[in-house]
PDB file of C-alpha atoms in Angstrom:
ATOM      1  CA  MET A   1     -45.094  20.392  25.308  1.00 97.00           C
ATOM      2  CA  LYS A   2     -43.616  21.358  22.006  1.00 98.00           C
ATOM      3  CA  ILE A   3     -40.305  19.524  21.587  1.00 98.00           C
ATOM      4  CA  GLY A   4     -37.835  20.490  18.625  1.00 98.00           C
ATOM      5  CA  VAL A   5     -36.165  17.942  16.602  1.00 97.00           C
ATOM      6  CA  HIS A   6     -33.758  18.640  13.752  1.00 95.00           C
ATOM      7  CA  PRO A   7     -31.534  15.873  11.857  1.00 91.00           C
ATOM      8  CA  ASN A   8     -28.363  15.866  14.153  1.00 90.00           C
ATOM      9  CA  ASN A   9     -29.955  15.091  17.246  1.00 94.00           C
ATOM     10  CA  LEU A  10     -30.588  11.571  17.014  1.00 94.00           C
ATOM     11  CA  HIS A  11     -32.093  11.097  20.812  1.00 96.00           C
ATOM     12  CA  LEU A  12     -34.976  13.668  20.320  1.00 97.00           C
ATOM     13  CA  ARG A  13     -35.072  12.430  16.300  1.00 96.00           C
ATOM     14  CA  LEU A  14     -35.525   8.823  17.703  1.00 96.00           C
ATOM     15  CA  ALA A  15     -38.072  10.112  20.577  1.00 96.00           C
ATOM     16  CA  ARG A  16     -40.335  11.488  17.863  1.00 96.00           C
ATOM     17  CA  LEU A  17     -40.511   8.003  16.242  1.00 94.00           C
ATOM     18  CA  TRP A  18     -40.478   6.043  19.460  1.00 95.00           C
ATOM     19  CA  PRO A  19     -43.724   4.494  20.886  1.00 91.00           C
ATOM     20  CA  GLY A  20     -45.192   5.978  23.548  1.00 94.00           C
ATOM     21  CA  ALA A  21     -42.536   8.793  24.129  1.00 96.00           C
ATOM     22  CA  PHE A  22     -43.048  11.870  26.138  1.00 97.00           C
ATOM     23  CA  VAL A  23     -46.912  10.558  26.409  1.00 96.00           C
ATOM     24  CA  ASP A  24     -47.391  12.502  29.839  1.00 95.00           C
ATOM     25  CA  LEU A  25     -46.111  15.599  28.375  1.00 96.00           C
ATOM     26  CA  GLN A  26     -48.828  15.404  25.579  1.00 97.00           C
ATOM     27  CA  PRO A  27     -45.885  16.042  22.964  1.00 97.00           C
ATOM     28  CA  ILE A  28     -45.901  18.032  19.847  1.00 98.00           C
ATOM     29  CA  PHE A  29     -42.873  17.487  17.641  1.00 97.00           C
ATOM     30  CA  ILE A  30     -41.682  20.399  15.776  1.00 97.00           C
ATOM     31  CA  SER A  31     -39.293  19.524  13.123  1.00 96.00           C
ATOM     32  CA  TYR A  32     -36.724  22.395  11.735  1.00 96.00           C
ATOM     33  CA  ALA A  33     -33.404  22.351   9.744  1.00 93.00           C
ATOM     34  CA  GLU A  34     -30.670  22.385  12.169  1.00 93.00           C
ATOM     35  CA  GLY A  35     -29.106  22.976  15.977  1.00 94.00           C
ATOM     36  CA  ARG A  36     -28.287  26.251  15.415  1.00 95.00           C
ATOM     37  CA  ASP A  37     -31.806  27.612  14.822  1.00 97.00           C
ATOM     38  CA  THR A  38     -32.960  25.938  18.580  1.00 98.00           C
ATOM     39  CA  ALA A  39     -32.271  29.359  20.101  1.00 98.00           C
ATOM     40  CA  ALA A  40     -34.402  31.444  17.891  1.00 98.00           C
ATOM     41  CA  LEU A  41     -37.402  29.179  18.187  1.00 98.00           C
ATOM     42  CA  LEU A  42     -37.049  28.996  22.003  1.00 98.00           C
ATOM     43  CA  GLU A  43     -36.986  32.910  22.152  1.00 97.00           C
ATOM     44  CA  SER A  44     -40.163  32.787  19.686  1.00 97.00           C
ATOM     45  CA  GLY A  45     -42.249  30.073  21.681  1.00 96.00           C
ATOM     46  CA  ASP A  46     -42.340  27.789  18.878  1.00 98.00           C
ATOM     47  CA  ILE A  47     -40.731  25.090  20.762  1.00 98.00           C
ATOM     48  CA  ASP A  48     -40.247  24.581  24.519  1.00 98.00           C
ATOM     49  CA  LEU A  49     -37.418  22.263  24.498  1.00 98.00           C
ATOM     50  CA  GLY A  50     -34.469  21.505  22.023  1.00 98.00           C
ATOM     51  CA  GLY A  51     -31.418  19.370  21.871  1.00 98.00           C
ATOM     52  CA  THR A  52     -28.201  20.120  20.217  1.00 97.00           C
ATOM     53  CA  GLY A  53     -24.182  19.994  20.879  1.00 95.00           C
ATOM     54  CA  SER A  54     -22.568  21.944  23.493  1.00 96.00           C
ATOM     55  CA  THR A  55     -22.188  25.303  21.624  1.00 96.00           C
ATOM     56  CA  PRO A  56     -25.446  26.620  20.940  1.00 96.00           C
ATOM     57  CA  PRO A  57     -26.707  26.693  24.045  1.00 97.00           C
ATOM     58  CA  ILE A  58     -23.311  29.053  25.051  1.00 97.00           C
ATOM     59  CA  GLU A  59     -24.581  31.075  22.078  1.00 96.00           C
ATOM     60  CA  ALA A  60     -27.689  31.657  23.132  1.00 97.00           C
ATOM     61  CA  ASP A  61     -26.447  32.701  26.532  1.00 96.00           C
ATOM     62  CA  MET A  62     -24.076  35.138  25.007  1.00 95.00           C
ATOM     63  CA  ARG A  63     -27.656  36.782  23.289  1.00 95.00           C
ATOM     64  CA  GLY A  64     -28.677  37.137  26.917  1.00 95.00           C
ATOM     65  CA  LEU A  65     -31.518  34.685  26.540  1.00 97.00           C
ATOM     66  CA  GLY A  66     -31.254  32.979  30.208  1.00 96.00           C
ATOM     67  CA  VAL A  67     -30.719  29.541  29.245  1.00 97.00           C
ATOM     68  CA  GLU A  68     -31.936  26.390  31.522  1.00 97.00           C
ATOM     69  CA  TYR A  69     -30.130  23.485  31.110  1.00 97.00           C
ATOM     70  CA  VAL A  70     -32.152  20.340  31.489  1.00 97.00           C
ATOM     71  CA  ALA A  71     -30.281  17.071  30.877  1.00 98.00           C
ATOM     72  CA  ALA A  72     -27.325  16.089  29.094  1.00 98.00           C
ATOM     73  CA  SER A  73     -25.831  13.034  27.404  1.00 97.00           C
ATOM     74  CA  ALA A  74     -22.976  10.990  28.145  1.00 94.00           C
ATOM     75  CA  PRO A  75     -19.741  12.213  26.472  1.00 92.00           C
ATOM     76  CA  ARG A  76     -19.979  11.134  23.081  1.00 88.00           C
ATOM     77  CA  PRO A  77     -16.267  10.757  21.851  1.00 83.00           C
ATOM     78  CA  ALA A  78     -16.786   8.913  18.424  1.00 81.00           C
ATOM     79  CA  ASN A  79     -19.232  11.720  17.094  1.00 86.00           C
ATOM     80  CA  GLY A  80     -16.988  14.109  15.611  1.00 91.00           C
ATOM     81  CA  ALA A  81     -13.690  14.498  13.769  1.00 94.00           C
ATOM     82  CA  ILE A  82     -11.241  16.274  11.508  1.00 97.00           C
ATOM     83  CA  PHE A  83     -10.309  14.786   8.047  1.00 97.00           C
ATOM     84  CA  VAL A  84      -7.969  15.924   5.384  1.00 98.00           C
ATOM     85  CA  ARG A  85      -6.998  13.949   1.651  1.00 98.00           C
ATOM     86  CA  ARG A  86      -5.125  10.994   1.621  1.00 97.00           C
ATOM     87  CA  ASP A  87      -2.762  12.914  -0.251  1.00 97.00           C
ATOM     88  CA  SER A  88      -2.424  15.763   1.471  1.00 97.00           C
ATOM     89  CA  PRO A  89       0.701  17.384   2.936  1.00 97.00           C
ATOM     90  CA  ILE A  90      -0.923  18.127   6.361  1.00 97.00           C
ATOM     91  CA  GLY A  91       0.103  15.445   8.470  1.00 95.00           C
ATOM     92  CA  SER A  92      -1.170  17.035  12.047  1.00 95.00           C
ATOM     93  CA  VAL A  93      -3.171  19.613  13.502  1.00 96.00           C
ATOM     94  CA  ALA A  94      -0.363  21.617  13.794  1.00 96.00           C
ATOM     95  CA  GLU A  95       0.012  22.021  10.067  1.00 98.00           C
ATOM     96  CA  LEU A  96      -3.448  23.406   9.575  1.00 98.00           C
ATOM     97  CA  LYS A  97      -2.282  27.066   9.658  1.00 97.00           C
ATOM     98  CA  GLY A  98      -3.450  29.185   7.316  1.00 98.00           C
ATOM     99  CA  ARG A  99      -5.722  26.377   5.773  1.00 98.00           C
ATOM    100  CA  ARG A 100      -9.531  26.372   4.767  1.00 98.00           C
ATOM    101  CA  ILE A 101     -11.639  24.327   7.104  1.00 98.00           C
ATOM    102  CA  SER A 102     -15.058  23.141   6.471  1.00 97.00           C
ATOM    103  CA  LEU A 103     -17.448  23.173   9.695  1.00 96.00           C
ATOM    104  CA  ILE A 104     -20.736  24.081  11.063  1.00 94.00           C
ATOM    105  CA  ASP A 105     -19.708  27.032  12.595  1.00 96.00           C
ATOM    106  CA  GLY A 106     -21.478  28.020  15.943  1.00 94.00           C
ATOM    107  CA  SER A 107     -21.674  23.855  16.823  1.00 93.00           C
ATOM    108  CA  PHE A 108     -19.647  21.993  18.469  1.00 95.00           C
ATOM    109  CA  HIS A 109     -17.550  21.780  15.636  1.00 95.00           C
ATOM    110  CA  THR A 110     -16.044  25.176  16.702  1.00 96.00           C
ATOM    111  CA  TYR A 111     -15.220  24.003  19.918  1.00 96.00           C
ATOM    112  CA  LEU A 112     -13.522  20.941  18.540  1.00 96.00           C
ATOM    113  CA  LEU A 113     -11.464  23.050  16.080  1.00 97.00           C
ATOM    114  CA  ALA A 114     -10.669  25.526  18.785  1.00 97.00           C
ATOM    115  CA  ARG A 115      -9.400  22.830  21.276  1.00 96.00           C
ATOM    116  CA  SER A 116      -7.563  21.134  18.845  1.00 96.00           C
ATOM    117  CA  LEU A 117      -5.676  24.493  17.398  1.00 97.00           C
ATOM    118  CA  GLU A 118      -5.126  25.256  20.979  1.00 95.00           C
ATOM    119  CA  GLY A 119      -3.017  22.337  21.659  1.00 92.00           C
ATOM    120  CA  GLU A 120      -0.671  23.171  19.271  1.00 96.00           C
ATOM    121  CA  GLY A 121      -0.024  27.005  20.268  1.00 97.00           C
ATOM    122  CA  MET A 122      -2.933  28.291  17.408  1.00 98.00           C
ATOM    123  CA  THR A 123      -6.273  30.021  17.651  1.00 97.00           C
ATOM    124  CA  LEU A 124      -9.115  30.251  15.480  1.00 98.00           C
ATOM    125  CA  PRO A 125      -8.130  33.071  13.355  1.00 98.00           C
ATOM    126  CA  ASP A 126      -4.905  31.006  12.396  1.00 98.00           C
ATOM    127  CA  VAL A 127      -7.418  29.135  10.204  1.00 98.00           C
ATOM    128  CA  GLU A 128      -9.807  29.894   7.305  1.00 98.00           C
ATOM    129  CA  ARG A 129     -13.285  28.607   8.479  1.00 98.00           C
ATOM    130  CA  VAL A 130     -15.691  27.802   5.956  1.00 97.00           C
ATOM    131  CA  GLU A 131     -19.277  27.245   6.634  1.00 96.00           C
ATOM    132  CA  SER A 132     -20.656  24.038   5.467  1.00 91.00           C
ATOM    133  CA  GLY A 133     -24.341  24.121   6.792  1.00 82.00           C
ATOM    134  CA  ALA A 134     -26.207  21.184   5.610  1.00 76.00           C
ATOM    135  CA  ARG A 135     -23.995  20.675   2.598  1.00 80.00           C
ATOM    136  CA  ASP A 136     -21.835  17.481   2.727  1.00 84.00           C
ATOM    137  CA  SER A 137     -17.970  18.831   2.543  1.00 93.00           C
ATOM    138  CA  LEU A 138     -16.480  15.705   1.038  1.00 94.00           C
ATOM    139  CA  ALA A 139     -16.682  16.336  -2.669  1.00 94.00           C
ATOM    140  CA  ASP A 140     -15.139  20.096  -1.801  1.00 95.00           C
ATOM    141  CA  LEU A 141     -12.237  18.457   0.334  1.00 97.00           C
ATOM    142  CA  LEU A 142     -11.451  15.384  -2.410  1.00 96.00           C
ATOM    143  CA  GLU A 143     -11.757  18.431  -5.058  1.00 96.00           C
ATOM    144  CA  GLY A 144      -9.219  20.401  -3.600  1.00 96.00           C
ATOM    145  CA  ARG A 145     -11.451  23.318  -2.808  1.00 96.00           C
ATOM    146  CA  LEU A 146     -11.044  22.605   0.982  1.00 97.00           C
ATOM    147  CA  ASP A 147      -7.922  21.558   3.213  1.00 98.00           C
ATOM    148  CA  ALA A 148      -9.689  19.954   6.295  1.00 98.00           C
ATOM    149  CA  TRP A 149     -13.537  18.862   6.885  1.00 97.00           C
ATOM    150  CA  VAL A 150     -14.925  18.493  10.512  1.00 96.00           C
ATOM    151  CA  ALA A 151     -17.538  15.858  10.357  1.00 93.00           C
ATOM    152  CA  MET A 152     -19.713  14.140  12.342  1.00 90.00           C
ATOM    153  CA  SER A 153     -22.581  11.046  12.204  1.00 83.00           C
ATOM    154  CA  PRO A 154     -23.699   9.868  10.559  1.00 81.00           C
ATOM    155  CA  ARG A 155     -21.165  11.108   7.796  1.00 86.00           C
ATOM    156  CA  LEU A 156     -18.253  10.436  10.061  1.00 89.00           C
ATOM    157  CA  GLU A 157     -19.264   6.620  10.026  1.00 86.00           C
ATOM    158  CA  LYS A 158     -19.050   6.694   6.092  1.00 87.00           C
ATOM    159  CA  ALA A 159     -16.149   8.959   5.853  1.00 92.00           C
ATOM    160  CA  LEU A 160     -13.811   6.728   8.315  1.00 91.00           C
ATOM    161  CA  GLU A 161     -14.249   3.527   5.577  1.00 92.00           C
ATOM    162  CA  ARG A 162     -12.838   5.868   2.681  1.00 95.00           C
ATOM    163  CA  ASP A 163      -9.401   5.173   1.611  1.00 96.00           C
ATOM    164  CA  ASP A 164      -9.162   8.542  -0.018  1.00 97.00           C
ATOM    165  CA  ILE A 165      -9.168  10.667   3.030  1.00 97.00           C
ATOM    166  CA  ARG A 166      -7.470  10.394   6.347  1.00 97.00           C
ATOM    167  CA  LEU A 167      -8.303  11.130   9.989  1.00 96.00           C
ATOM    168  CA  ILE A 168      -6.202  13.638  12.079  1.00 95.00           C
ATOM    169  CA  VAL A 169      -8.359  14.226  15.106  1.00 93.00           C
ATOM    170  CA  ARG A 170     -11.141  12.723  16.889  1.00 89.00           C
ATOM    171  CA  CYS A 171     -13.367  13.961  19.118  1.00 85.00           C
ATOM    172  CA  GLY A 172     -12.892  11.998  22.254  1.00 78.00           C
ATOM    173  CA  ALA A 173      -9.306  13.086  22.605  1.00 73.00           C
ATOM    174  CA  THR A 174     -10.101  16.694  22.598  1.00 87.00           C
ATOM    175  CA  ILE A 175     -13.681  17.626  24.196  1.00 93.00           C
ATOM    176  CA  PRO A 176     -16.629  15.897  25.694  1.00 92.00           C
ATOM    177  CA  ASN A 177     -18.954  16.207  22.922  1.00 92.00           C
ATOM    178  CA  ARG A 178     -22.089  15.772  24.970  1.00 95.00           C
ATOM    179  CA  SER A 179     -25.742  16.341  23.743  1.00 95.00           C
ATOM    180  CA  LEU A 180     -27.271  19.049  25.860  1.00 98.00           C
ATOM    181  CA  PHE A 181     -31.092  19.158  26.063  1.00 98.00           C
ATOM    182  CA  TRP A 182     -32.257  23.025  27.260  1.00 98.00           C
ATOM    183  CA  THR A 183     -34.873  25.495  27.260  1.00 98.00           C
ATOM    184  CA  LEU A 184     -35.042  29.096  28.068  1.00 97.00           C
ATOM    185  CA  GLU A 185     -35.818  30.306  31.583  1.00 96.00           C
ATOM    186  CA  ARG A 186     -38.669  32.594  30.292  1.00 95.00           C
ATOM    187  CA  ASN A 187     -40.395  29.538  28.758  1.00 94.00           C
ATOM    188  CA  GLY A 188     -41.256  28.670  32.704  1.00 94.00           C
ATOM    189  CA  LEU A 189     -40.831  24.869  32.749  1.00 95.00           C
ATOM    190  CA  SER A 190     -42.048  23.557  36.163  1.00 95.00           C
ATOM    191  CA  ALA A 191     -39.554  21.245  38.191  1.00 95.00           C
ATOM    192  CA  ALA A 192     -41.912  18.679  37.567  1.00 96.00           C
ATOM    193  CA  GLU A 193     -41.804  19.052  33.933  1.00 96.00           C
ATOM    194  CA  ILE A 194     -38.109  18.928  33.887  1.00 96.00           C
ATOM    195  CA  ARG A 195     -38.073  15.806  36.123  1.00 96.00           C
ATOM    196  CA  ALA A 196     -40.269  13.883  33.616  1.00 97.00           C
ATOM    197  CA  ILE A 197     -38.260  15.230  30.614  1.00 98.00           C
ATOM    198  CA  VAL A 198     -34.988  14.141  32.167  1.00 97.00           C
ATOM    199  CA  SER A 199     -36.793  10.614  32.994  1.00 97.00           C
ATOM    200  CA  GLU A 200     -38.191  10.110  29.633  1.00 98.00           C
ATOM    201  CA  LEU A 201     -34.812  10.847  27.980  1.00 98.00           C
ATOM    202  CA  SER A 202     -33.252   8.329  29.986  1.00 98.00           C
ATOM    203  CA  ARG A 203     -35.655   5.745  29.329  1.00 97.00           C
ATOM    204  CA  ILE A 204     -35.994   6.061  25.592  1.00 98.00           C
ATOM    205  CA  GLY A 205     -32.261   5.961  25.743  1.00 97.00           C
ATOM    206  CA  GLY A 206     -31.970   2.769  27.691  1.00 97.00           C
ATOM    207  CA  GLU A 207     -34.545   0.949  25.126  1.00 97.00           C
ATOM    208  CA  ILE A 208     -32.457   2.369  22.235  1.00 97.00           C
ATOM    209  CA  ALA A 209     -29.255   0.714  23.756  1.00 96.00           C
ATOM    210  CA  ALA A 210     -31.147  -2.276  24.390  1.00 97.00           C
ATOM    211  CA  ASP A 211     -32.557  -2.668  20.701  1.00 97.00           C
ATOM    212  CA  PRO A 212     -30.203  -0.711  18.420  1.00 97.00           C
ATOM    213  CA  ARG A 213     -31.511  -2.528  15.490  1.00 97.00           C
ATOM    214  CA  ALA A 214     -35.155  -1.324  15.940  1.00 96.00           C
ATOM    215  CA  ALA A 215     -33.321   2.463  16.312  1.00 96.00           C
ATOM    216  CA  ALA A 216     -31.562   1.877  13.115  1.00 95.00           C
ATOM    217  CA  MET A 217     -34.741   0.726  11.412  1.00 95.00           C
ATOM    218  CA  LEU A 218     -36.395   3.908  12.384  1.00 94.00           C
ATOM    219  CA  LEU A 219     -33.946   6.407  11.374  1.00 93.00           C
ATOM    220  CA  ALA A 220     -33.688   4.632   7.826  1.00 91.00           C
ATOM    221  CA  SER A 221     -37.514   4.743   7.821  1.00 88.00           C
ATOM    222  CA  GLY A 222     -37.192   8.666   8.308  1.00 73.00           C
ATOM    223  CA  ASP A 223     -34.915   9.018   5.802  1.00 56.00           C
ATOM    224  CA  ARG A 224     -36.519   7.471   3.326  1.00 54.00           C
ATOM    225  CA  SER A 225     -39.540   9.333   3.966  1.00 48.00           C
ATOM    226  CA  GLY A 226     -37.873  12.515   3.545  1.00 48.00           C
ATOM    227  CA  SER A 227     -38.013  13.559   7.169  1.00 49.00           C
ATOM    228  CA  GLY A 228     -34.630  12.426   8.280  1.00 49.00           C
ATOM    229  CA  ASP A 229     -30.921  12.812   7.400  1.00 48.00           C
ATOM    230  CA  ARG A 230     -30.269  14.284   3.944  1.00 44.00           C
ATOM    231  CA  GLY A 231     -27.625  11.640   3.438  1.00 49.00           C
ATOM    232  CA  GLY A 232     -29.911   8.623   3.051  1.00 55.00           C
ATOM    233  CA  THR A 233     -28.140   6.079   5.403  1.00 72.00           C
ATOM    234  CA  ASP A 234     -28.885   2.616   5.387  1.00 89.00           C
ATOM    235  CA  ILE A 235     -30.075   0.389   8.385  1.00 92.00           C
ATOM    236  CA  ASP A 236     -26.514  -1.200   8.637  1.00 91.00           C
ATOM    237  CA  ALA A 237     -25.066   2.299   8.636  1.00 86.00           C
ATOM    238  CA  TRP A 238     -27.468   3.714  11.182  1.00 91.00           C
ATOM    239  CA  GLU A 239     -27.175   0.688  13.414  1.00 93.00           C
ATOM    240  CA  LYS A 240     -23.245   1.539  13.744  1.00 88.00           C
ATOM    241  CA  VAL A 241     -23.730   4.874  14.649  1.00 88.00           C
ATOM    242  CA  VAL A 242     -26.290   4.213  17.229  1.00 93.00           C
ATOM    243  CA  ARG A 243     -24.159   1.488  18.620  1.00 92.00           C
ATOM    244  CA  SER A 244     -21.250   3.948  18.476  1.00 87.00           C
ATOM    245  CA  ARG A 245     -22.540   6.040  21.136  1.00 89.00           C
ATOM    246  CA  ASP A 246     -24.098   6.147  24.842  1.00 93.00           C
ATOM    247  CA  PHE A 247     -27.459   7.291  24.960  1.00 96.00           C
ATOM    248  CA  THR A 248     -27.209   7.543  29.111  1.00 97.00           C
ATOM    249  CA  VAL A 249     -28.975  10.956  29.821  1.00 97.00           C
ATOM    250  CA  VAL A 250     -28.781  12.336  33.039  1.00 96.00           C
ATOM    251  CA  PRO A 251     -30.077  15.416  34.776  1.00 97.00           C
ATOM    252  CA  ILE A 252     -27.650  18.805  34.655  1.00 96.00           C
ATOM    253  CA  ASP A 253     -25.108  19.031  37.209  1.00 96.00           C
ATOM    254  CA  ASP A 254     -21.888  21.241  38.398  1.00 95.00           C
ATOM    255  CA  GLU A 255     -19.593  19.187  36.367  1.00 95.00           C
ATOM    256  CA  ILE A 256     -21.754  19.778  33.068  1.00 96.00           C
ATOM    257  CA  ILE A 257     -22.180  23.342  33.999  1.00 97.00           C
ATOM    258  CA  ALA A 258     -18.182  23.707  34.250  1.00 96.00           C
ATOM    259  CA  GLU A 259     -17.633  21.761  30.706  1.00 96.00           C
ATOM    260  CA  GLN A 260     -19.984  24.343  29.485  1.00 97.00           C
ATOM    261  CA  GLN A 261     -18.164  27.136  31.433  1.00 97.00           C
ATOM    262  CA  GLU A 262     -14.875  25.827  29.842  1.00 97.00           C
ATOM    263  CA  GLU A 263     -16.074  26.259  26.436  1.00 97.00           C
ATOM    264  CA  ALA A 264     -17.353  29.391  26.851  1.00 98.00           C
ATOM    265  CA  ASP A 265     -14.108  30.764  28.316  1.00 98.00           C
ATOM    266  CA  THR A 266     -12.112  28.788  25.461  1.00 97.00           C
ATOM    267  CA  LEU A 267     -13.947  30.265  22.611  1.00 97.00           C
ATOM    268  CA  LEU A 268     -13.523  33.566  24.327  1.00 97.00           C
ATOM    269  CA  ARG A 269      -9.687  33.361  24.069  1.00 96.00           C
ATOM    270  CA  HIS A 270     -10.151  32.288  20.549  1.00 97.00           C
ATOM    271  CA  GLY A 271     -11.862  35.430  19.633  1.00 96.00           C
ATOM    272  CA  HIS A 272     -15.306  33.698  18.877  1.00 96.00           C
ATOM    273  CA  PHE A 273     -17.357  35.227  21.627  1.00 95.00           C
ATOM    274  CA  SER A 274     -16.390  39.260  22.429  1.00 94.00           C
ATOM    275  CA  LYS A 275     -17.251  38.968  26.381  1.00 94.00           C
ATOM    276  CA  PRO A 276     -16.981  36.727  29.151  1.00 96.00           C
ATOM    277  CA  ILE A 277     -19.935  35.054  30.554  1.00 94.00           C
ATOM    278  CA  VAL A 278     -20.370  32.960  34.078  1.00 95.00           C
ATOM    279  CA  LEU A 279     -22.813  30.092  33.494  1.00 94.00           C
ATOM    280  CA  LYS A 280     -25.387  29.762  36.138  1.00 85.00           C
ATOM    281  CA  ARG A 281     -24.598  26.614  38.523  1.00 78.00           C
ATOM    282  CA  PRO A 282     -27.614  24.066  38.915  1.00 73.00           C
ATOM    283  CA  GLU A 283     -28.590  25.155  42.340  1.00 56.00           C
ATOM    284  CA  THR A 284     -28.951  28.945  41.523  1.00 47.00           C
ATOM    285  CA  THR A 285     -31.265  28.258  38.253  1.00 47.00           C
ATOM    286  CA  ARG A 286     -35.061  28.432  38.790  1.00 46.00           C
TER     287      ARG A 286
END
């Protein structure tokens, strides 16, 4: 099985390094740059399974690719936030109107921003979205080229320790922010393969939670080898990241599909999507 791994999905990133991971599925781990590339790699057959935030699979379904959800993490309320400069006149989300905001557009960042704005009676077109890609936007924020920055782990943990920027929104109060593990129906994963994937993700997650220091050492080692996060995060910082999240993984159920449907409907209201979509419930998938 070809399993896609990109820097921002820590569960699969650790699975690639974890002893004995997915051994019964004869895994081949395929590295790639970022979660938004997952759909194209699944479509081309370069990978059989990927893991991302909540938004990329909805983007793929909007393209008619026929997403099949396999598993989901527990909610990860600590993994996203919106920051402004400490000396910024922006005191709340309500004052973001017309401002330049850095984010990875088409990732969960877009949903976090949309829901945050919606709470203040605004929509995505009320702000200027600035694509950050893999670039660290902190310098642009501090030097005034941006007004706000949507950050995630591991940069988020470093940002929280700074005294020159200020938090205005934390993910947990706004969106569930799960990791989703998914494929395309055309790739034809069997029911037995799907059960094995869920079981193995759950097993690895339990072992990560039981020994976060070991997980942090593996992540830091990946940084030094050039295969991991470009931020060069050290072991202690990675341990904070690992301890801050729940690595529980569960099979897809109606509640998770309902969360995805709510996101799709929200992004349609904000004009991010041009047409509605009805996601398949688990019992109606293959």
